[in-house]
Backbone as CSV, one residue per row, in Angstrom:
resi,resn,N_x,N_y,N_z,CA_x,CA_y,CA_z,C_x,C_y,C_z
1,UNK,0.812,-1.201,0.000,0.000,0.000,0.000,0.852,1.259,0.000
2,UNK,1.778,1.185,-0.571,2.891,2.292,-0.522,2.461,3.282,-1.771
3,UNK,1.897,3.352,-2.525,1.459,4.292,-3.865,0.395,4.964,-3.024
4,UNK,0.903,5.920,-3.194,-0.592,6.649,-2.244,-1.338,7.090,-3.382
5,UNK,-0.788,7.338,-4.586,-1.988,7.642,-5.468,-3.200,6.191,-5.987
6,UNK,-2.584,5.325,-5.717,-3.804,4.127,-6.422,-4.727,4.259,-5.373
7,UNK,-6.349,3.639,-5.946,-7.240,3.291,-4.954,-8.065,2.168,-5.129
8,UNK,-8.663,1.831,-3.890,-8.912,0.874,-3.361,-10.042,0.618,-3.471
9,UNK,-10.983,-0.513,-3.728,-12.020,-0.749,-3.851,-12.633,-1.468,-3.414
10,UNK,-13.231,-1.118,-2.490,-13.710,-1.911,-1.130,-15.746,-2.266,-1.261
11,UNK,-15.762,-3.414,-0.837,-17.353,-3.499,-0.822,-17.099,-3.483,1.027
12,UNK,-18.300,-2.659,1.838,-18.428,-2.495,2.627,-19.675,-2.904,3.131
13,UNK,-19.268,-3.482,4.491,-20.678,-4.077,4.986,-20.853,-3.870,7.182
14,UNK,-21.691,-4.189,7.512,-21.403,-3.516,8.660,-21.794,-5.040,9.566
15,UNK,-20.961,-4.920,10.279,-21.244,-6.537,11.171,-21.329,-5.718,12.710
16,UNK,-22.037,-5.904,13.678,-22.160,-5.413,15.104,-22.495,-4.337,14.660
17,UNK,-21.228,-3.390,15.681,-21.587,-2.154,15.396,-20.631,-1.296,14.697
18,UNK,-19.599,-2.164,14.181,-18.612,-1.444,13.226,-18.908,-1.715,11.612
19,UNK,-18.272,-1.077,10.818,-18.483,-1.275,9.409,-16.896,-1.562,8.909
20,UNK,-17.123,-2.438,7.864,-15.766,-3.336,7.598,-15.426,-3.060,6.028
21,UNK,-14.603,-3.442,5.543,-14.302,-3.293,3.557,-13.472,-4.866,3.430
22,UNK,-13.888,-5.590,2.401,-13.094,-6.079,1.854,-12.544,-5.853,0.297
23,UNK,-11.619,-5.935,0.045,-11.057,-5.495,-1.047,-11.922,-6.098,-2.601
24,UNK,-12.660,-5.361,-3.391,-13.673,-6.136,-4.320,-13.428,-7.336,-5.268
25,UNK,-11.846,-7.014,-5.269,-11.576,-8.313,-6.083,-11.479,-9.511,-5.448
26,UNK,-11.524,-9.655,-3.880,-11.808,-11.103,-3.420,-13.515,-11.485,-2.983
27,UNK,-14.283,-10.409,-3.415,-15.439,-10.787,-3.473,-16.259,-11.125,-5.022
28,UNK,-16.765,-12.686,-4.501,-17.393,-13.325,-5.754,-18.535,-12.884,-5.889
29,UNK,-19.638,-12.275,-4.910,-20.961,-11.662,-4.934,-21.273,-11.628,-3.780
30,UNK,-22.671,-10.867,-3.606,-23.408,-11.030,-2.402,-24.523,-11.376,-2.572
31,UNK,-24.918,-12.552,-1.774,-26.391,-12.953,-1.728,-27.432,-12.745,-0.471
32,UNK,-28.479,-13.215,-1.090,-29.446,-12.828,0.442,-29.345,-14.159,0.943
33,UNK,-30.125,-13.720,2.307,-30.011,-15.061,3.621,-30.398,-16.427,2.779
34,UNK,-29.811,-17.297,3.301,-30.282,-18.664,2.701,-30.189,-20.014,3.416
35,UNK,-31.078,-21.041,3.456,-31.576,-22.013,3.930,-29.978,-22.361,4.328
36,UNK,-29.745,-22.866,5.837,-27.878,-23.406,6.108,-27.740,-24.425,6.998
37,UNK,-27.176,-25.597,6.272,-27.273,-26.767,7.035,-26.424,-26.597,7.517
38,UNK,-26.420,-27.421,9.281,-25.355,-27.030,10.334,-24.504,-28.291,9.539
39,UNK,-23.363,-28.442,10.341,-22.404,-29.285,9.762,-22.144,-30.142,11.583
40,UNK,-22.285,-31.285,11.912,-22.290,-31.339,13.196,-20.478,-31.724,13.200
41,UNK,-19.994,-31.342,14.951,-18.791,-31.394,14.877,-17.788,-30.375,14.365
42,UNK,-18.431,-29.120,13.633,-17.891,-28.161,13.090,-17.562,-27.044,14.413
43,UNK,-15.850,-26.069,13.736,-15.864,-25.282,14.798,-17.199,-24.046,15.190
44,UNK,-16.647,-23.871,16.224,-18.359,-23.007,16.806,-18.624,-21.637,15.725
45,UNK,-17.427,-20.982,15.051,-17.844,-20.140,14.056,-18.609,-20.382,12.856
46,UNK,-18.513,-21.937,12.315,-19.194,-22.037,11.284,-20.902,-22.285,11.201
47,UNK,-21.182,-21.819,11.233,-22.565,-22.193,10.994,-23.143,-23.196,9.931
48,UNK,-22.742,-23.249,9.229,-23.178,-24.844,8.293,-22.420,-24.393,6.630
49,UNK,-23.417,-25.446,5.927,-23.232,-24.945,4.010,-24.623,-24.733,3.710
50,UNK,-24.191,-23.990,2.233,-25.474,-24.246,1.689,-24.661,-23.841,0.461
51,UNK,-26.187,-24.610,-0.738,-25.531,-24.742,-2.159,-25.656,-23.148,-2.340
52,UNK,-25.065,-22.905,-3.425,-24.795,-21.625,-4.272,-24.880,-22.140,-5.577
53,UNK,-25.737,-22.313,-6.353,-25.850,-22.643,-7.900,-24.919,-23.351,-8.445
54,UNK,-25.477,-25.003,-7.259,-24.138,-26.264,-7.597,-22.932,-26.059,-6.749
55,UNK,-22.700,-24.936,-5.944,-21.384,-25.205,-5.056,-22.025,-25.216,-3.715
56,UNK,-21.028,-25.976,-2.833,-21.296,-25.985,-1.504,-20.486,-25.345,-0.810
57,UNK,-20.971,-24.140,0.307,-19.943,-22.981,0.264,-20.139,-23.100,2.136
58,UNK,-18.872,-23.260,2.794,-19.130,-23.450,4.036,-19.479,-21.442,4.603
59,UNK,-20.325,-21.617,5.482,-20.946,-19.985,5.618,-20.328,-19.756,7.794
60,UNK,-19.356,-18.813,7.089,-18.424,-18.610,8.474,-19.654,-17.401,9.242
61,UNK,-19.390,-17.308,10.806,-20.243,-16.304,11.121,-18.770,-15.556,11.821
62,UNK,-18.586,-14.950,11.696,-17.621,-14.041,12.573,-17.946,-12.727,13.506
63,UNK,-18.832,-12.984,13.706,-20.075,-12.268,14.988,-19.500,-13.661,15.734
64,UNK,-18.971,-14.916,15.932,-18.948,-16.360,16.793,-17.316,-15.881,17.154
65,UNK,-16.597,-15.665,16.007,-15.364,-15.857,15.684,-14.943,-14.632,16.218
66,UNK,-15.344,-13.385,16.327,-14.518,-12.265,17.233,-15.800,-12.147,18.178
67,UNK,-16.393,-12.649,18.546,-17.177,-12.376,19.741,-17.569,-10.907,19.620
68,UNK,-18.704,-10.592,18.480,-19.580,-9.196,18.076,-20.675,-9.609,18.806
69,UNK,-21.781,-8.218,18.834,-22.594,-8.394,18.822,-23.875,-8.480,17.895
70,UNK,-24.605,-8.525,17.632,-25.567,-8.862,16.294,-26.006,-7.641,16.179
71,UNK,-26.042,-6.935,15.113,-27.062,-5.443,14.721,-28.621,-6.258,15.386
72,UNK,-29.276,-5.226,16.418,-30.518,-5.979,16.362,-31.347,-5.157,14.680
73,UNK,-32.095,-5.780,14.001,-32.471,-5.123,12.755,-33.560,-4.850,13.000
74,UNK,-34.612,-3.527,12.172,-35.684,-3.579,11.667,-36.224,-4.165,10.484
75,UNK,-37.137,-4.500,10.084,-37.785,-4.913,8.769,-36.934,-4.821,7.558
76,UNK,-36.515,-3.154,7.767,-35.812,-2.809,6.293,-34.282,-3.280,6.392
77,UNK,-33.974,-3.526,7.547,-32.598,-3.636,7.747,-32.753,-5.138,7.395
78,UNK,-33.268,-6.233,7.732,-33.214,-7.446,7.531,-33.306,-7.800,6.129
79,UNK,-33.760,-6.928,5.147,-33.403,-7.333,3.513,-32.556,-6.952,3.529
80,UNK,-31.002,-5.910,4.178,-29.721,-5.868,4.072,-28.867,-6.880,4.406
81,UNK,-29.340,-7.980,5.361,-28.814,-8.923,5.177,-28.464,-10.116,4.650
82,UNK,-27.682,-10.729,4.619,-27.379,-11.995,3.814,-25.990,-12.240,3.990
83,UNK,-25.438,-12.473,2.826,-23.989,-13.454,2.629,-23.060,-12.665,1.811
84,UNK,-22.019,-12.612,2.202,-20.793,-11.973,1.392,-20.033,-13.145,1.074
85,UNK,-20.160,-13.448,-0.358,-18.975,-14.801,-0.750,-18.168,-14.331,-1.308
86,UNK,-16.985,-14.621,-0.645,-15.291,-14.430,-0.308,-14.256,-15.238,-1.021
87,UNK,-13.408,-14.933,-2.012,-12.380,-15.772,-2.077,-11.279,-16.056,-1.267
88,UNK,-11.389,-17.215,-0.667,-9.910,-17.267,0.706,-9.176,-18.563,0.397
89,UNK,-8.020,-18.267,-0.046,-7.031,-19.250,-0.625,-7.657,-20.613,-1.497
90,UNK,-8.362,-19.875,-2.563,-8.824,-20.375,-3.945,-10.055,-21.104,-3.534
91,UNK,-10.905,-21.183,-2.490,-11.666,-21.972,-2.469,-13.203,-20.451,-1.775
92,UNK,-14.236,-20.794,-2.456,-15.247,-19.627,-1.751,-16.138,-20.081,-0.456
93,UNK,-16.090,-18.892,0.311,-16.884,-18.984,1.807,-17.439,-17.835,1.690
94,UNK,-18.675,-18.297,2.683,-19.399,-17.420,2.872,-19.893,-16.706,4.169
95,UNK,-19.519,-15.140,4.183,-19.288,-14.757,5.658,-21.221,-13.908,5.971
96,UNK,-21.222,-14.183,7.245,-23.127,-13.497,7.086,-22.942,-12.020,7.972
97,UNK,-23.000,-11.187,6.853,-22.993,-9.860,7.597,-24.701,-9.194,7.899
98,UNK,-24.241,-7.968,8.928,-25.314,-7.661,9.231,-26.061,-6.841,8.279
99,UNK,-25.286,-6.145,7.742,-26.181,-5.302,6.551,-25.296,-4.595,5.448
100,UNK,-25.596,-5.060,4.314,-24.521,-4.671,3.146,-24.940,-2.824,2.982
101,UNK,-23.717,-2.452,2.695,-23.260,-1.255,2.686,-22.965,-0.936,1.076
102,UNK,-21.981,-0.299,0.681,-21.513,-0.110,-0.799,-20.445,-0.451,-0.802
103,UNK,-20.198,-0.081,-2.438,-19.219,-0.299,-2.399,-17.930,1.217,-2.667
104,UNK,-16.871,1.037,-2.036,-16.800,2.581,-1.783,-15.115,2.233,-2.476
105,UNK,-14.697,3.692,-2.565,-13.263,3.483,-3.883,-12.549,4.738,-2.818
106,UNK,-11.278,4.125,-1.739,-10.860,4.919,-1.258,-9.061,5.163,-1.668
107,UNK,-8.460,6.158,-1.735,-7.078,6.710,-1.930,-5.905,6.022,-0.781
108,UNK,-5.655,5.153,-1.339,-4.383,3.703,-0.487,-3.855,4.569,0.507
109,UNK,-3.373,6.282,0.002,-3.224,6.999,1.135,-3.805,6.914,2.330
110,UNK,-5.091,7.009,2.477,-6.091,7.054,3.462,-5.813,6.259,4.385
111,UNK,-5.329,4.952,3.854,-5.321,3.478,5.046,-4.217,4.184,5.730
112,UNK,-4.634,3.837,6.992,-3.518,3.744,8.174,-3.607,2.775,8.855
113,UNK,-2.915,2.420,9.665,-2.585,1.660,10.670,-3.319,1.187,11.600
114,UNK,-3.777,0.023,11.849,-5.083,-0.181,12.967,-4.921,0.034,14.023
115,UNK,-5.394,0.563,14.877,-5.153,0.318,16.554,-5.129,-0.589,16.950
116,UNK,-3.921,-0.544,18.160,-3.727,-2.721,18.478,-4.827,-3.452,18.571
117,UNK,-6.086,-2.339,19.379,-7.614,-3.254,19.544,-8.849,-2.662,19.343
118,UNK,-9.488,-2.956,18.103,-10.130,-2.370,17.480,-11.518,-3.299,17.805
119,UNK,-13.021,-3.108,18.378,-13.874,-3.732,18.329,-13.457,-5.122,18.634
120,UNK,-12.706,-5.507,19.391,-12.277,-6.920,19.481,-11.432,-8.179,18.365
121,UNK,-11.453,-7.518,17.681,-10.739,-7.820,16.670,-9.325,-7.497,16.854
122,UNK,-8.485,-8.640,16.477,-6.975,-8.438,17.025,-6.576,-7.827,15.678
123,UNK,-6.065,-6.895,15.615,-4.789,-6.181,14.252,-4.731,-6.950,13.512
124,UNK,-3.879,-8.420,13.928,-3.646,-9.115,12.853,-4.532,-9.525,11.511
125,UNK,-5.467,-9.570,11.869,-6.913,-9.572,10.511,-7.266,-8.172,9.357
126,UNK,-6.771,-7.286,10.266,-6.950,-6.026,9.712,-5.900,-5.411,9.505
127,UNK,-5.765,-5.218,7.844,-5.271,-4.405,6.597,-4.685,-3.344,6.952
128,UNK,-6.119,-2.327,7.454,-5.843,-1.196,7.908,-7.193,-0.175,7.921
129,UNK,-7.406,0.719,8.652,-8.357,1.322,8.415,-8.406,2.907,8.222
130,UNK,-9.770,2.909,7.861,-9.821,4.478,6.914,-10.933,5.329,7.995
131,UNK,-10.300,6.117,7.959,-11.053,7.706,8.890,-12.752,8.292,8.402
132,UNK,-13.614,7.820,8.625,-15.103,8.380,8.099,-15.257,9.114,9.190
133,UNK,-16.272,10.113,8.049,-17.308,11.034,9.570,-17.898,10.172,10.030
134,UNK,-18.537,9.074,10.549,-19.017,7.909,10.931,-18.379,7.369,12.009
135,UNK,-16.703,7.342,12.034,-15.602,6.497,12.527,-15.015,5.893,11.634
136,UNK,-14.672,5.162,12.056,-13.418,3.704,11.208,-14.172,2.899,10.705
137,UNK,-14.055,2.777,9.168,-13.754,1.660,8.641,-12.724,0.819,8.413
138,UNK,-13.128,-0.749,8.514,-11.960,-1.533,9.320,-12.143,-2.402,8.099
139,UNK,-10.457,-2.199,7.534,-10.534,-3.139,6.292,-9.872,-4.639,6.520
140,UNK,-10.722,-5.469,6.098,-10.149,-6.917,6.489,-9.366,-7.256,5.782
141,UNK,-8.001,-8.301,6.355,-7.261,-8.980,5.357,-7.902,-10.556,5.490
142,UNK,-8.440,-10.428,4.662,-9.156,-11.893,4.351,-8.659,-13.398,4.319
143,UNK,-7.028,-12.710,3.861,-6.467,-13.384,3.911,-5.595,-14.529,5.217
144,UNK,-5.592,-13.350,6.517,-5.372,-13.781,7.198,-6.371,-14.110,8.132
145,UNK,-7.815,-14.309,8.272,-8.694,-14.797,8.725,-8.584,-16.360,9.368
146,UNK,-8.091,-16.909,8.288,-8.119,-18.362,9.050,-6.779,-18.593,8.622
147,UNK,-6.075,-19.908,9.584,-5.407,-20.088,9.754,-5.187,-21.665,8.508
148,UNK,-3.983,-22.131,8.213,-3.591,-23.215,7.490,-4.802,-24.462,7.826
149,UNK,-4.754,-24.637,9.254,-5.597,-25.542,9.834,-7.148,-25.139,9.476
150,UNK,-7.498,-24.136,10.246,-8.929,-23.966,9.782,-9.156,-23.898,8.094
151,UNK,-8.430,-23.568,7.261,-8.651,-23.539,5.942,-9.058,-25.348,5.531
152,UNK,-8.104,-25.925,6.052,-7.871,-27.377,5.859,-9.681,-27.689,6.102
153,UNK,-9.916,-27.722,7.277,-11.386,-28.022,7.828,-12.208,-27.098,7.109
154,UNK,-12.079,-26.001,6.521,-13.661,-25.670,5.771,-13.229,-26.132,4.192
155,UNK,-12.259,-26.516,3.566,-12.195,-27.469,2.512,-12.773,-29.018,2.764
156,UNK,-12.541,-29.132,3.689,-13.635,-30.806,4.056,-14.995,-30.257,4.658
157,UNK,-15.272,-29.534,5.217,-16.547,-29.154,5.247,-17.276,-29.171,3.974
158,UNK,-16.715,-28.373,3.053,-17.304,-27.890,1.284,-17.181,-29.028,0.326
159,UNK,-16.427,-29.849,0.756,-16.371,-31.261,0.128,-17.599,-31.657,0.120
């Protein structure tokens, strides 16, 4: 992120009570809520699969996984929710946010540095975040979300 002139293109979505970006090119789409079989024996973040037009896409909750709290929603807010499907080391998951946001195109300048503890979320997940009249948006590295091991287990999950 050293070019401060390139920018960034983030789809943004808001989980608890913070709002997050992932970078658009590791997002495959967003869908609405959908029917999710638990997977028994699975870690406590995953909440199950469900098909995606012939794929079986294990659907992570990370409201489990950093210990958030849930947006409580109204009516209109609950058609903002659904599924953000993610590319994470070539295989797609699906994370359930609380309410999709846009998608927003910010100046690489902008990112700074996360605070060591941001909403419970340890640094290490996060990229970096950007200054709104709102507060922080907290950009995820998607990449580092799960670990070698957990990757291993939601590839046999999606099996």
């Amino acid at each position: 992120m050293s070019d401060h002139n390139s920018e960034l293109q983030l789809v943004t979505f808001q989980l608890g009570a913070e709002y997050y970006g992932i970078d658009i090119m590791q997002v495959k789409s967003i869908e609405e809520t959908k029917e999710v079989r638990p997977i028994p024996n699975s870690p406590a973040y995953v909440e199950g699969i469900f098909n995606l037009r012939g794929e079986i896409i294990p659907v992570i909750n990370l409201h489990k996984r950093f210990h958030l709290a849930r947006v409580v929603a109204d009516e209109d807010d609950e058609l903002l929710r659904g599924f953000l499907i993610i590319r994470v080391a070539g295989m797609h998951v699906a994370i359930i946010i609380d309410k999709v946001s846009r998608v927003l195109t910010v100046n690489t300048g902008e990112v700074q540095q996360p605070p060591q503890m941001i909403s419970g979320i340890g640094a290490e997940y996060i990229e970096g975040v950007v200054a709104r009249e709102e507060g922080y948006l907290i950009i995820l590295d998607i990449d580092r979300l799960f670990n070698m091991r957990e990757l291993a287990q939601l590839e046999t999950i999606a099996r």
